[in-house]
mmCIF file of C-alpha atoms in Angstrom:
data_model
loop_
_atom_site.group_PDB
_atom_site.id
_atom_site.type_symbol
_atom_site.label_atom_id
_atom_site.label_comp_id
_atom_site.label_asym_id
_atom_site.label_seq_id
_atom_site.Cartn_x
_atom_site.Cartn_y
_atom_site.Cartn_z
ATOM 1 C CA MET A 1 -0.106 -0.125 -0.010
ATOM 2 C CA LEU A 2 2.802 2.560 1.025
ATOM 3 C CA HIS A 3 4.467 1.533 -2.113
ATOM 4 C CA ASP A 4 1.737 2.208 -4.135
ATOM 5 C CA ASN A 5 1.416 5.809 -2.583
ATOM 6 C CA TYR A 6 4.862 6.478 -3.386
ATOM 7 C CA THR A 7 4.664 5.414 -6.972
ATOM 8 C CA GLN A 8 1.570 7.549 -7.344
ATOM 9 C CA GLN A 9 3.328 10.555 -5.483
ATOM 10 C CA LEU A 10 6.314 9.949 -7.685
ATOM 11 C CA LEU A 11 4.460 10.063 -10.999
ATOM 12 C CA TRP A 12 2.424 13.054 -9.992
ATOM 13 C CA ALA A 13 5.634 15.138 -9.035
ATOM 14 C CA VAL A 14 7.617 14.302 -12.542
ATOM 15 C CA SER A 15 4.020 14.831 -14.326
ATOM 16 C CA LEU A 16 3.680 18.425 -12.865
ATOM 17 C CA THR A 17 7.606 18.831 -13.381
ATOM 18 C CA ALA A 18 7.143 17.775 -17.085
ATOM 19 C CA SER A 19 4.298 20.363 -17.266
ATOM 20 C CA PHE A 20 5.921 22.723 -15.996
ATOM 21 C CA PHE A 21 9.008 22.882 -18.415
ATOM 22 C CA ILE A 22 6.685 22.248 -21.518
ATOM 23 C CA ALA A 23 4.528 25.190 -20.171
ATOM 24 C CA ARG A 24 7.622 27.703 -20.188
ATOM 25 C CA TYR A 25 8.649 26.587 -23.483
ATOM 26 C CA LEU A 26 5.411 27.076 -24.643
ATOM 27 C CA ILE A 27 5.542 30.429 -23.459
ATOM 28 C CA ARG A 28 8.467 31.453 -24.616
ATOM 29 C CA LEU A 29 7.690 30.170 -28.091
ATOM 30 C CA ARG A 30 4.960 32.357 -28.371
ATOM 31 C CA ARG A 31 6.563 35.301 -26.979
ATOM 32 C CA VAL A 32 9.486 34.817 -30.053
ATOM 33 C CA PHE A 33 6.723 34.347 -32.813
ATOM 34 C CA VAL A 34 4.446 37.394 -31.177
ATOM 35 C CA GLY A 35 7.945 39.512 -31.553
ATOM 36 C CA ILE A 36 8.581 38.381 -35.126
ATOM 37 C CA GLY A 37 4.731 38.725 -36.042
ATOM 38 C CA TYR A 38 4.735 34.958 -36.594
ATOM 39 C CA LEU A 39 6.839 35.436 -39.886
ATOM 40 C CA PRO A 40 6.496 32.068 -41.926
ATOM 41 C CA GLY A 41 9.553 29.197 -41.883
ATOM 42 C CA ASP A 42 9.904 25.808 -41.264
ATOM 43 C CA LYS A 43 9.762 23.714 -38.082
ATOM 44 C CA ALA A 44 12.083 20.655 -37.419
ATOM 45 C CA LEU A 45 11.983 18.651 -34.051
ATOM 46 C CA ILE A 46 15.889 18.158 -33.539
ATOM 47 C CA GLY A 47 18.218 21.155 -33.907
ATOM 48 C CA PRO A 48 20.668 21.606 -36.324
ATOM 49 C CA ASN A 49 23.497 22.196 -34.137
ATOM 50 C CA SER A 50 23.159 19.320 -32.057
ATOM 51 C CA ILE A 51 25.116 16.272 -32.791
ATOM 52 C CA ILE A 52 21.846 14.261 -34.010
ATOM 53 C CA GLY A 53 21.245 17.251 -36.016
ATOM 54 C CA MET A 54 24.495 16.723 -37.727
ATOM 55 C CA VAL A 55 24.561 13.107 -38.387
ATOM 56 C CA VAL A 56 20.681 12.114 -39.185
ATOM 57 C CA PRO A 57 20.032 12.825 -42.841
ATOM 58 C CA HIS A 58 16.992 15.217 -43.880
ATOM 59 C CA ILE A 59 13.802 13.977 -42.063
ATOM 60 C CA PRO A 60 10.692 16.251 -42.700
ATOM 61 C CA LEU A 61 9.392 17.967 -39.545
ATOM 62 C CA ILE A 62 11.785 15.614 -37.695
ATOM 63 C CA ASN A 63 15.400 16.713 -38.894
ATOM 64 C CA ARG A 64 16.703 19.282 -41.665
ATOM 65 C CA GLY A 65 20.287 17.180 -42.323
ATOM 66 C CA HIS A 66 23.587 18.846 -42.085
ATOM 67 C CA GLY A 67 24.458 21.540 -44.282
ATOM 68 C CA PHE A 68 20.570 22.254 -45.135
ATOM 69 C CA PRO A 69 21.110 26.310 -45.573
ATOM 70 C CA TYR A 70 23.419 25.323 -48.957
ATOM 71 C CA ARG A 71 21.236 22.638 -50.113
ATOM 72 C CA GLN A 72 17.685 24.869 -49.967
ATOM 73 C CA LYS A 73 19.648 27.781 -51.181
ATOM 74 C CA TYR A 74 16.783 30.253 -52.152
ATOM 75 C CA GLU A 75 14.183 27.647 -52.485
ATOM 76 C CA ILE A 76 13.084 27.246 -49.062
ATOM 77 C CA PHE A 77 12.005 31.656 -49.393
ATOM 78 C CA LYS A 78 10.357 30.957 -52.731
ATOM 79 C CA LYS A 79 8.274 28.251 -50.751
ATOM 80 C CA TYR A 80 6.703 30.857 -48.214
ATOM 81 C CA ASN A 81 6.738 33.634 -50.741
ATOM 82 C CA ALA A 82 9.406 35.764 -48.524
ATOM 83 C CA ASP A 83 12.280 37.084 -48.277
ATOM 84 C CA ILE A 84 12.855 36.634 -44.505
ATOM 85 C CA ILE A 85 11.763 33.292 -42.578
ATOM 86 C CA SER A 86 11.765 31.830 -39.634
ATOM 87 C CA ARG A 87 13.095 28.607 -38.226
ATOM 88 C CA PHE A 88 13.433 26.435 -35.044
ATOM 89 C CA SER A 89 13.531 23.510 -33.179
ATOM 90 C CA ILE A 90 12.651 21.576 -30.080
ATOM 91 C CA PHE A 91 15.643 19.549 -28.842
ATOM 92 C CA PRO A 92 17.563 21.577 -28.274
ATOM 93 C CA TYR A 93 15.795 24.948 -28.475
ATOM 94 C CA TRP A 94 16.829 26.398 -31.087
ATOM 95 C CA PHE A 95 15.526 29.854 -33.268
ATOM 96 C CA ALA A 96 16.855 31.748 -36.026
ATOM 97 C CA LEU A 97 15.688 34.250 -38.859
ATOM 98 C CA TYR A 98 17.285 33.711 -42.533
ATOM 99 C CA VAL A 99 17.257 36.711 -44.185
ATOM 100 C CA ALA A 100 17.223 36.835 -48.511
ATOM 101 C CA ASP A 101 16.931 40.855 -49.224
ATOM 102 C CA ALA A 102 19.854 42.378 -49.836
ATOM 103 C CA GLU A 103 18.783 45.739 -47.665
ATOM 104 C CA VAL A 104 17.902 43.875 -44.876
ATOM 105 C CA ALA A 105 21.123 41.792 -44.930
ATOM 106 C CA ARG A 106 23.508 44.992 -44.857
ATOM 107 C CA ALA A 107 21.468 46.415 -42.188
ATOM 108 C CA VAL A 108 21.726 43.864 -39.548
ATOM 109 C CA THR A 109 25.770 43.166 -40.914
ATOM 110 C CA SER A 110 26.242 46.994 -40.298
ATOM 111 C CA ASN A 111 24.757 47.694 -37.166
ATOM 112 C CA ARG A 112 26.485 46.590 -34.523
ATOM 113 C CA VAL A 113 24.567 47.813 -31.791
ATOM 114 C CA THR A 114 21.131 46.586 -32.640
ATOM 115 C CA PHE A 115 22.573 43.368 -33.908
ATOM 116 C CA PRO A 116 25.563 42.284 -32.117
ATOM 117 C CA LYS A 117 27.156 38.805 -33.205
ATOM 118 C CA PRO A 118 26.902 36.160 -30.730
ATOM 119 C CA VAL A 119 30.852 36.307 -29.745
ATOM 120 C CA GLU A 120 30.244 32.600 -28.095
ATOM 121 C CA ASP A 121 30.068 30.747 -31.357
ATOM 122 C CA TYR A 122 33.494 32.315 -32.243
ATOM 123 C CA GLU A 123 35.434 30.981 -29.036
ATOM 124 C CA VAL A 124 36.944 28.361 -31.681
ATOM 125 C CA VAL A 125 38.648 31.202 -33.130
ATOM 126 C CA ASN A 126 40.274 32.781 -30.039
ATOM 127 C CA LEU A 127 43.414 30.930 -30.240
ATOM 128 C CA TYR A 128 45.639 33.840 -29.591
ATOM 129 C CA GLY A 129 43.068 35.739 -27.403
ATOM 130 C CA THR A 130 40.354 37.848 -28.467
ATOM 131 C CA ASN A 131 40.617 39.666 -32.121
ATOM 132 C CA VAL A 132 38.514 41.580 -34.368
ATOM 133 C CA VAL A 133 36.201 38.662 -34.917
ATOM 134 C CA THR A 134 35.611 37.256 -31.970
ATOM 135 C CA ALA A 135 35.227 40.467 -30.224
ATOM 136 C CA GLU A 136 32.712 42.952 -29.381
ATOM 137 C CA GLY A 137 31.687 46.246 -28.207
ATOM 138 C CA ASP A 138 34.652 48.837 -26.575
ATOM 139 C CA GLU A 139 37.204 45.387 -27.215
ATOM 140 C CA TRP A 140 36.226 45.391 -31.060
ATOM 141 C CA LYS A 141 36.554 49.110 -31.325
ATOM 142 C CA LEU A 142 40.326 48.754 -30.294
ATOM 143 C CA HIS A 143 40.880 45.831 -32.668
ATOM 144 C CA ARG A 144 39.357 47.377 -35.430
ATOM 145 C CA ARG A 145 41.040 50.666 -34.800
ATOM 146 C CA ILE A 146 44.603 48.539 -35.044
ATOM 147 C CA THR A 147 43.700 46.119 -37.948
ATOM 148 C CA ALA A 148 41.651 48.604 -40.185
ATOM 149 C CA PRO A 149 44.764 50.405 -42.108
ATOM 150 C CA SER A 150 45.238 46.884 -43.401
ATOM 151 C CA PHE A 151 41.739 46.013 -44.648
ATOM 152 C CA ASN A 152 40.885 48.492 -47.508
ATOM 153 C CA GLU A 153 39.662 48.687 -51.188
ATOM 154 C CA ARG A 154 43.483 48.762 -52.669
ATOM 155 C CA ASN A 155 44.463 45.292 -50.616
ATOM 156 C CA ASN A 156 40.821 43.730 -50.744
ATOM 157 C CA LYS A 157 41.105 44.214 -54.646
ATOM 158 C CA MET A 158 44.695 42.786 -54.675
ATOM 159 C CA VAL A 159 43.642 39.790 -52.434
ATOM 160 C CA CYS A 160 40.802 39.211 -54.897
ATOM 161 C CA GLU A 161 43.395 39.318 -57.655
ATOM 162 C CA GLU A 162 45.812 37.112 -56.458
ATOM 163 C CA ALA A 163 43.126 34.542 -55.414
ATOM 164 C CA THR A 164 41.792 34.392 -59.050
ATOM 165 C CA ARG A 165 45.087 34.160 -60.446
ATOM 166 C CA LEU A 166 46.242 31.234 -58.402
ATOM 167 C CA ILE A 167 42.541 29.625 -58.683
ATOM 168 C CA THR A 168 43.021 29.924 -62.369
ATOM 169 C CA GLU A 169 46.676 28.925 -62.231
ATOM 170 C CA LEU A 170 45.022 25.391 -60.413
ATOM 171 C CA PHE A 171 42.271 24.861 -63.094
ATOM 172 C CA ALA A 172 44.781 25.336 -65.793
ATOM 173 C CA LEU A 173 46.966 22.657 -64.217
ATOM 174 C CA TRP A 174 44.087 20.138 -63.947
ATOM 175 C CA SER A 175 42.856 20.951 -67.292
ATOM 176 C CA LYS A 176 46.390 20.144 -68.695
ATOM 177 C CA GLN A 177 46.308 16.729 -66.602
ATOM 178 C CA GLY A 178 43.200 15.935 -68.125
ATOM 179 C CA ASN A 179 40.858 16.252 -64.926
ATOM 180 C CA GLU A 180 38.505 18.388 -65.950
ATOM 181 C CA ALA A 181 35.524 16.212 -65.439
ATOM 182 C CA ARG A 182 36.803 15.084 -61.885
ATOM 183 C CA VAL A 183 39.186 16.092 -59.580
ATOM 184 C CA GLU A 184 40.534 13.639 -56.359
ATOM 185 C CA ILE A 185 42.774 15.560 -53.751
ATOM 186 C CA GLU A 186 44.299 13.741 -51.021
ATOM 187 C CA ASP A 187 44.612 16.107 -48.399
ATOM 188 C CA PRO A 188 42.390 19.437 -48.970
ATOM 189 C CA MET A 189 43.143 20.983 -46.087
ATOM 190 C CA GLU A 190 46.957 21.214 -47.080
ATOM 191 C CA MET A 191 45.925 22.287 -50.528
ATOM 192 C CA THR A 192 43.829 25.391 -49.071
ATOM 193 C CA THR A 193 46.009 26.322 -46.239
ATOM 194 C CA GLU A 194 48.947 26.656 -48.933
ATOM 195 C CA PHE A 195 46.565 28.640 -51.095
ATOM 196 C CA ALA A 196 45.198 30.923 -48.496
ATOM 197 C CA LEU A 197 49.126 31.200 -47.323
ATOM 198 C CA MET A 198 50.070 32.464 -50.774
ATOM 199 C CA VAL A 199 47.488 34.982 -51.158
ATOM 200 C CA ILE A 200 48.139 36.437 -47.619
ATOM 201 C CA ALA A 201 51.786 36.481 -48.567
ATOM 202 C CA ALA A 202 51.185 38.598 -51.759
ATOM 203 C CA ALA A 203 48.948 40.895 -49.879
ATOM 204 C CA GLY A 204 50.877 41.412 -47.236
ATOM 205 C CA ASN A 205 54.846 41.156 -48.384
ATOM 206 C CA SER A 206 54.372 41.564 -52.479
ATOM 207 C CA LEU A 207 55.863 37.381 -52.104
ATOM 208 C CA LYS A 208 54.020 36.249 -55.558
ATOM 209 C CA GLY A 209 53.791 32.768 -55.287
ATOM 210 C CA ARG A 210 52.373 29.958 -57.671
ATOM 211 C CA VAL A 211 50.455 27.078 -57.335
ATOM 212 C CA PRO A 212 52.656 24.310 -55.637
ATOM 213 C CA PHE A 213 52.628 21.802 -58.571
ATOM 214 C CA ALA A 214 51.876 24.405 -61.557
ATOM 215 C CA VAL A 215 54.106 25.884 -64.191
ATOM 216 C CA THR A 216 53.332 29.171 -65.399
ATOM 217 C CA ASP A 217 54.765 32.132 -66.966
ATOM 218 C CA THR A 218 55.625 34.546 -64.352
ATOM 219 C CA ALA A 219 58.218 36.648 -66.031
ATOM 220 C CA GLY A 220 58.325 40.261 -64.604
ATOM 221 C CA ILE A 221 56.971 39.413 -61.211
ATOM 222 C CA GLU A 222 59.006 38.039 -57.649
ATOM 223 C CA GLN A 223 58.989 34.518 -57.609
ATOM 224 C CA CYS A 224 59.444 31.253 -55.294
ATOM 225 C CA ALA A 225 58.503 28.331 -54.480
ATOM 226 C CA PHE A 226 55.786 27.569 -51.631
ATOM 227 C CA PRO A 227 58.451 27.222 -48.968
ATOM 228 C CA GLY A 228 60.053 30.427 -49.769
ATOM 229 C CA THR A 229 57.043 32.266 -49.881
ATOM 230 C CA VAL A 230 55.975 31.207 -46.676
#
């Protein structure tokens, strides 16, 4: 008899606790949707940033699948006939707005006071402490003041031109090898790391390298193999 009473009380306690958390979640969710004017969008049970969400393939209303923004692109906006859509998941709780309007995107990315970036998402980049990418507020202003002279239109143009030149050399090499339809790379990280460092070396130190295994006509410019460029 005592055991039955204890079991019943335990069930009541669990039910009340679960009801409390569910009610709090629903109230929170309603506040979010009221705040955004009930924007249209898709819903899923599993959050995209969870381990399960990244492993389980796309299942409608259950999981979006890994890399869903890149798969869907603008199709999801056409589905809801809107340039701003909402997305949320239940486990874990996740909510986001996706924008496909250039003016809105510019306003969001340029207004750091109204739309501060989630600095907690950039912790992995804090290899040597905070920086202009991972900081906000007064700390960001300090980093920005120091780094701003290096990031101007002249340097941006140089980076674009150098990256274009290097990738054109790489494509030319693959075409020469007869690999136009399919290219297999054993270590993409090594190749892209070298590529990025060569662009930085050219933009920052005027050292123009070559694709490590390409033969190109580079007469009239300073040239060296990749190790020398670095």
